[in-house]
């Protein structure tokens, strides 16, 4: 659960050619796409990174435990990409279960992700292609779930 | 008197001399017998009840202790009355004499089992007495001495005697110790960290090295945690490095004969060729691409230098592979002329110590404060022991050529085995450990730039170009501090660096390091540079390192400051514990840092187990090892390396390369090892693998499997699908029936393939395009976690159909596919577990009940047991002296037996010509597992193994599309099948 939820790296073949006969002028090189993990930051005890692999109830229970018996006045629920929805759900569930004792404060941000495109045929000087590294952005949400200070 | 009491009495009386007897018949006859010699005499007062008067009505036996119920008063009376009025002295003494005689005899005689010091009471015995008679009481010494001599003569300990002649002090003296160490590593070379490891690890002798297998302390899980959270360190110096030098245009065509583009990147990959990345490739024999693989190698090109077209290439290979690789390289490069090593290289062992660190050591000798020590030093030099700790491969005969050159080309091959130390750091924080441990070399003072020095660094400093490069490299290295995870750096990046002696910055205590938070936040400028680093990687010119120069390597190795000297220098510091300043001029080490990619295949746990490799000149191993250990890293051995690759889903050499000669050799060794371990158990306590339906529990007959599947498919696909009866061998001669139903391949090949012949008929499929297609076919087409891209992809890929699989089957008919199997529910797969095809019923059951564990294999009959018994009986009758252990002959030593002769039998193992492996059990065999365990990263049992390609393609179309890629796994010692999901990862 420590890793942020990102669409985990997968290798897939992007075929630049459509059918062979039609576009012979197109680049015939195939690439393998590898996604690197998102940049990590040091994790405090009250940081919860939500992913899509772990069971929802387990993640909810973990947050609940942190708030109830973990001695935390506030926790941060982070979700990236597909997991934003789930992070919001967890935060709302926590609030609903607390009978109004908890408050939420949401922040959004953008995370830069790195992809590596590795050409299948990358021999130098033989019409091979250079490997490409490109970045893309993904949205993230950081929800602070906290007990408001008694005024 | 009850029976129990009688028994007890007889036990007590067992050792009594026969002339003293106690009557058990009671005491009522006392009156008459009282004066009649022996019988009357025993009136043991300690018995608690005195003799009773004659006619006493007490009938109980004389051995009953305690009081008689209600008879207390009378008993007291009895004592007084029972005393005789007078005794006859002669009879009384005579009777006592016999008793005393018996007693003396019993005391003086040692009982049968005891040693000489058996005469001693137990509390006075000491273990050390058995070999040191002086610890015995003087009266027993003589006998003990005799016994000791006798036993020594029996065991012929002259050899040990001889070594004992030297005192321990003499043996432990430095020179003698080194001699002893060099003798002990004649057969199996030690790594530089050997002594460190030997104190903490279970050592194994493997591949000509002494290697740590696993730590002696319990740390299985801790090592896993270190790999996934912090850092695990491993000494990989046993990997062999082969250096190729020559013009690029000659090297590349030669090397391209060894590789194929279909298997992935080759030597000519642009990034690797520039020297910016380390590459890896599977090598084949020259121009024998699909059939004769050699094994995987790592390779690293030296970055191009401006003024020459000469390139340098390091190929790192596993030691078992070297003997295959070197001749192949020599052949493709046409390097047949062995270069006789020049004199200094030729006799590294015989040469006297080439004055390590000329300046300081001599001064050290003069500065020795105590006269005694100096004297001893003088003695040593008088003796002039020509001993030097052999660095590198000291076991190699000095005249063995280590380099070969070519007559026709300019290529030179050099064997750099043990010349370069390689450490591997695994884990997301390994870069933090590195940045904490290493400090970029401090530059020389301006003053020293004018004078010449025998060390390499001052010379190196003289060129401004070198210095600016060094500063750039140091900057890149400092940037690493701001990186949170090792996986953020592009895989395979190379960084050349020169560092200060890490012993200078050794922390006082072992501590853990974390990423530098300040650096993590960093300024904008830092962030930009870090971003460039993660995106573009390390710039090309920073990959250059002086480690590539042999002269620099030698200089650094010979001029290393000894540990003792360094400690003395530290001792003389004014402020204890402060850093040594200035850095001694010989304390700069060139090195290379190579990033190792983590898990790259599959979708889960991406980049798990990424790390850095350290390449160091030889001799500096311990100087870097201890500082690394002081940063709180875990240390792993071979077992951890295996677990690392298992968690990564990568194949481990040589375990998972059965088609390579080294892999075949390994399989054979493993079989003999496992078989020996099996036979060490008593026959009744062994698993009967025949009853479990496991034909080959200690090896995998890949050849037979591939051939059988080829036959099955050729015979007509699913019509001839061999689903045999639950008991496939109801009679002891099932062979004929089976051969009729399933075409049996020629039986002799099944075990010869695991042998030395590299021309085995099966190959492992490594063509990435085909594997990718298979991978898509193995995934269920409609399942919950399905992503859209996958379906989009599958539209590109041909749909799974007999039409699309047929050409593959035809081309790769005898291929195996590397697959990862993850269990759906329970179960922990072990080595050599069987991968089977589930029947449609099994899948139906699973669909109906997701908690369905899996079918069971019906118990097989062991027909060989009765045969074994019969044979044993016959043998016993013939030669009663024949030992039963000699009956089961080694299957390895007795290869193929003609079916007519009685095969060698071991209880519980199939005798050698195996029946059909595919159809032996109720489910058709698809392959075997080569690594299997409970995986901590996935939280379920996972196995890595090979399946037959033909079998897989035969199985897949018949499975329902939503549950495609399901197989059954069964351990050799179990009857339970478990469902597993097959993943082919590219």
Short mmCIF file of N, CA and C in Angstrom, two decimals, chain A residues 2-3 7-15 30-32 34-43 52-53 82 112 114 116 118-124 126 129-131 133-135, chain B residues 261 264-266 268-271 273 276 482-485 487-491 515 517 520 530-531 534-536 600-607 768-769 772 787 789-790 793 796 986:
data_model
loop_
_atom_site.label_atom_id
_atom_site.label_comp_id
_atom_site.label_asym_id
_atom_site.label_seq_id
_atom_site.Cartn_x
_atom_site.Cartn_y
_atom_site.Cartn_z
N UNK A 2 2.12 1.04 0.13
CA UNK A 2 2.97 2.21 0.20
C UNK A 2 3.15 2.85 -1.16
N UNK A 3 2.91 2.09 -2.16
CA UNK A 3 3.13 2.69 -3.46
C UNK A 3 1.88 3.43 -3.90
N UNK A 7 -1.34 3.41 -12.86
CA UNK A 7 -1.46 2.27 -13.75
C UNK A 7 -0.08 1.65 -13.83
N UNK A 8 0.04 0.48 -13.31
CA UNK A 8 1.36 -0.10 -13.16
C UNK A 8 2.01 -0.30 -14.52
N UNK A 9 3.30 -0.25 -14.54
CA UNK A 9 3.99 -0.32 -15.82
C UNK A 9 3.70 -1.63 -16.54
N UNK A 10 3.45 -1.49 -17.75
CA UNK A 10 3.18 -2.68 -18.55
C UNK A 10 3.91 -2.53 -19.86
N UNK A 11 4.22 -3.61 -20.39
CA UNK A 11 4.85 -3.50 -21.69
C UNK A 11 3.78 -3.75 -22.74
N UNK A 12 3.74 -2.91 -23.65
CA UNK A 12 2.78 -3.15 -24.72
C UNK A 12 3.39 -2.64 -26.01
N UNK A 13 2.92 -3.16 -27.02
CA UNK A 13 3.52 -2.83 -28.30
C UNK A 13 2.70 -1.77 -28.99
N UNK A 14 3.36 -0.67 -29.18
CA UNK A 14 2.71 0.36 -29.98
C UNK A 14 3.18 0.15 -31.39
N UNK A 15 2.29 -0.18 -32.19
CA UNK A 15 2.72 -0.41 -33.55
C UNK A 15 2.47 0.86 -34.34
N UNK A 30 9.00 -0.76 -33.77
CA UNK A 30 8.08 -0.98 -32.67
C UNK A 30 8.75 -0.56 -31.37
N UNK A 31 7.95 -0.06 -30.49
CA UNK A 31 8.47 0.34 -29.19
C UNK A 31 7.82 -0.47 -28.10
N UNK A 32 8.55 -0.66 -27.04
CA UNK A 32 7.96 -1.23 -25.84
C UNK A 32 7.82 -0.11 -24.84
N UNK A 34 7.43 1.22 -21.19
CA UNK A 34 7.62 0.90 -19.77
C UNK A 34 7.32 2.15 -18.97
N UNK A 35 6.45 2.00 -18.00
CA UNK A 35 6.13 3.16 -17.16
C UNK A 35 6.94 3.05 -15.88
N UNK A 36 7.60 4.13 -15.57
CA UNK A 36 8.34 4.12 -14.30
C UNK A 36 7.39 4.44 -13.17
N UNK A 37 7.81 4.08 -12.00
CA UNK A 37 6.98 4.39 -10.84
C UNK A 37 6.95 5.90 -10.62
N UNK A 38 5.87 6.41 -10.09
CA UNK A 38 5.83 7.84 -9.78
C UNK A 38 6.86 8.16 -8.70
N UNK A 39 7.30 9.38 -8.74
CA UNK A 39 8.29 9.82 -7.76
C UNK A 39 7.73 9.71 -6.36
N UNK A 40 8.54 9.18 -5.50
CA UNK A 40 8.04 8.96 -4.14
C UNK A 40 8.56 10.04 -3.23
N UNK A 41 7.82 10.29 -2.20
CA UNK A 41 8.28 11.21 -1.16
C UNK A 41 8.31 10.44 0.15
N UNK A 42 9.09 10.91 1.08
CA UNK A 42 9.11 10.22 2.36
C UNK A 42 7.72 10.16 2.97
N UNK A 43 7.44 9.06 3.58
CA UNK A 43 6.09 8.83 4.06
C UNK A 43 6.04 9.01 5.56
N UNK A 52 -5.44 0.68 -6.27
CA UNK A 52 -6.61 -0.05 -6.79
C UNK A 52 -6.47 -1.55 -6.58
N UNK A 53 -5.35 -1.98 -6.08
CA UNK A 53 -5.14 -3.42 -5.96
C UNK A 53 -5.67 -3.96 -4.63
N UNK A 82 -6.49 6.82 -11.41
CA UNK A 82 -7.71 6.02 -11.24
C UNK A 82 -8.11 5.94 -9.77
N UNK A 112 3.94 14.37 -12.27
CA UNK A 112 4.59 14.10 -13.55
C UNK A 112 5.07 12.64 -13.56
N UNK A 114 6.83 9.38 -15.76
CA UNK A 114 7.85 9.17 -16.79
C UNK A 114 7.58 7.83 -17.49
N UNK A 116 9.16 5.22 -20.48
CA UNK A 116 10.29 4.87 -21.33
C UNK A 116 9.75 4.13 -22.53
N UNK A 118 11.08 1.89 -25.34
CA UNK A 118 12.27 1.18 -25.77
C UNK A 118 12.02 0.57 -27.14
N UNK A 119 12.80 0.94 -28.10
CA UNK A 119 12.58 0.39 -29.44
C UNK A 119 12.94 -1.09 -29.47
N UNK A 120 12.20 -1.81 -30.25
CA UNK A 120 12.47 -3.24 -30.37
C UNK A 120 13.78 -3.48 -31.09
N UNK A 121 14.00 -2.66 -32.08
CA UNK A 121 15.19 -2.85 -32.91
C UNK A 121 16.01 -1.59 -32.78
N UNK A 122 16.97 -1.61 -31.88
CA UNK A 122 17.66 -0.36 -31.62
C UNK A 122 19.16 -0.50 -31.86
N UNK A 123 19.51 -1.22 -32.86
CA UNK A 123 20.94 -1.31 -33.16
C UNK A 123 21.39 -0.05 -33.86
N UNK A 124 22.50 0.42 -33.45
CA UNK A 124 22.98 1.68 -33.98
C UNK A 124 23.32 1.53 -35.45
N UNK A 126 21.66 0.90 -37.98
CA UNK A 126 20.96 -0.06 -38.83
C UNK A 126 19.50 0.33 -38.95
N UNK A 129 16.00 2.93 -33.86
CA UNK A 129 15.56 4.19 -33.29
C UNK A 129 16.17 4.37 -31.91
N UNK A 130 16.25 5.61 -31.54
CA UNK A 130 16.73 5.93 -30.19
C UNK A 130 15.62 5.64 -29.20
N UNK A 131 15.97 5.20 -28.05
CA UNK A 131 14.93 5.06 -27.03
C UNK A 131 14.45 6.44 -26.60
N UNK A 133 12.29 8.88 -23.92
CA UNK A 133 11.73 9.04 -22.59
C UNK A 133 10.80 10.23 -22.65
N UNK A 134 9.60 10.03 -22.23
CA UNK A 134 8.67 11.16 -22.31
C UNK A 134 7.93 11.28 -20.98
N UNK A 135 7.41 12.43 -20.76
CA UNK A 135 6.69 12.64 -19.51
C UNK A 135 5.23 12.90 -19.83
N UNK B 261 18.64 -10.55 -32.62
CA UNK B 261 17.78 -9.41 -32.31
C UNK B 261 16.44 -9.86 -31.77
N UNK B 264 15.90 -9.72 -27.95
CA UNK B 264 15.99 -8.47 -27.22
C UNK B 264 17.23 -7.71 -27.62
N UNK B 265 17.64 -6.77 -26.80
CA UNK B 265 18.79 -5.94 -27.16
C UNK B 265 20.06 -6.77 -27.35
N UNK B 266 20.90 -6.32 -28.22
CA UNK B 266 22.15 -7.02 -28.49
C UNK B 266 23.32 -6.11 -28.15
N UNK B 268 24.96 -4.41 -30.06
CA UNK B 268 25.02 -3.23 -30.91
C UNK B 268 23.96 -2.19 -30.55
N UNK B 269 23.19 -2.44 -29.52
CA UNK B 269 22.18 -1.47 -29.12
C UNK B 269 22.80 -0.10 -28.90
N UNK B 270 22.18 0.91 -29.49
CA UNK B 270 22.82 2.22 -29.56
C UNK B 270 23.21 2.75 -28.19
N UNK B 271 22.29 2.66 -27.25
CA UNK B 271 22.57 3.23 -25.93
C UNK B 271 23.71 2.50 -25.24
N UNK B 273 26.05 0.79 -26.71
CA UNK B 273 27.28 0.95 -27.47
C UNK B 273 27.96 2.27 -27.12
N UNK B 276 26.63 4.35 -22.22
CA UNK B 276 25.80 4.98 -21.20
C UNK B 276 24.99 3.98 -20.41
N UNK B 482 19.28 13.54 -3.78
CA UNK B 482 17.93 14.07 -3.80
C UNK B 482 16.91 13.14 -4.42
N UNK B 483 17.34 11.96 -4.79
CA UNK B 483 16.42 11.00 -5.41
C UNK B 483 15.84 10.14 -4.31
N UNK B 484 14.56 9.88 -4.39
CA UNK B 484 13.97 9.10 -3.32
C UNK B 484 14.11 7.61 -3.52
N UNK B 485 13.97 7.17 -4.74
CA UNK B 485 14.04 5.73 -4.97
C UNK B 485 15.02 5.45 -6.10
N UNK B 487 14.77 3.42 -8.33
CA UNK B 487 14.09 3.10 -9.58
C UNK B 487 13.83 4.35 -10.42
N UNK B 488 14.08 5.54 -9.84
CA UNK B 488 13.82 6.74 -10.62
C UNK B 488 14.86 6.98 -11.70
N UNK B 489 16.03 6.40 -11.52
CA UNK B 489 17.10 6.56 -12.49
C UNK B 489 16.84 5.57 -13.64
N UNK B 490 17.10 5.97 -14.87
CA UNK B 490 16.88 5.04 -15.98
C UNK B 490 17.64 3.72 -15.78
N UNK B 491 17.01 2.65 -16.18
CA UNK B 491 17.59 1.33 -15.92
C UNK B 491 18.91 1.17 -16.65
N UNK B 515 17.04 9.00 2.80
CA UNK B 515 17.26 10.06 1.81
C UNK B 515 17.33 11.41 2.51
N UNK B 517 16.37 14.82 3.27
CA UNK B 517 15.10 15.54 3.07
C UNK B 517 15.37 16.91 2.46
N UNK B 520 15.91 16.55 -0.99
CA UNK B 520 14.67 16.15 -1.68
C UNK B 520 13.86 17.38 -2.04
N UNK B 530 17.76 17.43 -11.41
CA UNK B 530 17.36 16.08 -11.07
C UNK B 530 16.38 15.53 -12.11
N UNK B 531 15.53 16.43 -12.55
CA UNK B 531 14.55 16.02 -13.55
C UNK B 531 15.27 15.59 -14.83
N UNK B 534 16.67 12.14 -14.30
CA UNK B 534 15.75 11.03 -14.39
C UNK B 534 15.24 10.84 -15.81
N UNK B 535 15.18 11.94 -16.55
CA UNK B 535 14.65 11.81 -17.91
C UNK B 535 15.73 11.35 -18.89
N UNK B 536 16.82 12.08 -18.91
CA UNK B 536 17.83 11.76 -19.92
C UNK B 536 18.87 10.77 -19.42
N UNK B 600 10.93 -5.83 -14.31
CA UNK B 600 10.51 -5.14 -15.52
C UNK B 600 9.36 -5.84 -16.22
N UNK B 601 9.15 -7.10 -15.87
CA UNK B 601 8.09 -7.83 -16.55
C UNK B 601 6.88 -7.88 -15.64
N UNK B 602 5.76 -8.12 -16.25
CA UNK B 602 4.56 -8.26 -15.46
C UNK B 602 4.01 -6.92 -15.02
N UNK B 603 2.87 -6.97 -14.38
CA UNK B 603 2.19 -5.72 -14.05
C UNK B 603 2.32 -5.37 -12.58
N UNK B 604 2.61 -6.34 -11.73
CA UNK B 604 2.66 -6.03 -10.30
C UNK B 604 4.09 -5.77 -9.85
N UNK B 605 4.18 -5.04 -8.79
CA UNK B 605 5.45 -4.78 -8.12
C UNK B 605 6.51 -4.29 -9.09
N UNK B 606 6.14 -3.35 -9.93
CA UNK B 606 7.09 -2.86 -10.91
C UNK B 606 8.30 -2.25 -10.22
N UNK B 607 9.43 -2.41 -10.84
CA UNK B 607 10.70 -1.88 -10.36
C UNK B 607 11.08 -2.42 -8.99
N UNK B 768 11.00 -12.64 -28.62
CA UNK B 768 10.11 -11.75 -27.86
C UNK B 768 8.76 -11.57 -28.52
N UNK B 769 8.75 -11.57 -29.86
CA UNK B 769 7.47 -11.35 -30.55
C UNK B 769 6.52 -12.50 -30.28
N UNK B 772 5.31 -12.47 -26.76
CA UNK B 772 4.31 -11.44 -26.52
C UNK B 772 2.94 -11.92 -26.98
N UNK B 787 -8.39 -4.24 -18.64
CA UNK B 787 -8.20 -2.83 -19.02
C UNK B 787 -8.50 -2.69 -20.50
N UNK B 789 -6.92 -1.07 -22.71
CA UNK B 789 -5.80 -1.13 -23.65
C UNK B 789 -5.48 -2.56 -24.03
N UNK B 790 -5.78 -3.44 -23.09
CA UNK B 790 -5.44 -4.81 -23.37
C UNK B 790 -6.32 -5.38 -24.49
N UNK B 793 -5.22 -4.04 -27.57
CA UNK B 793 -4.02 -4.70 -28.05
C UNK B 793 -4.37 -6.04 -28.69
N UNK B 796 -5.05 -6.13 -32.15
CA UNK B 796 -3.90 -6.12 -33.04
C UNK B 796 -3.32 -7.52 -33.19
N UNK B 986 6.94 -10.80 -20.85
CA UNK B 986 8.03 -10.43 -21.74
C UNK B 986 8.63 -9.10 -21.26
#
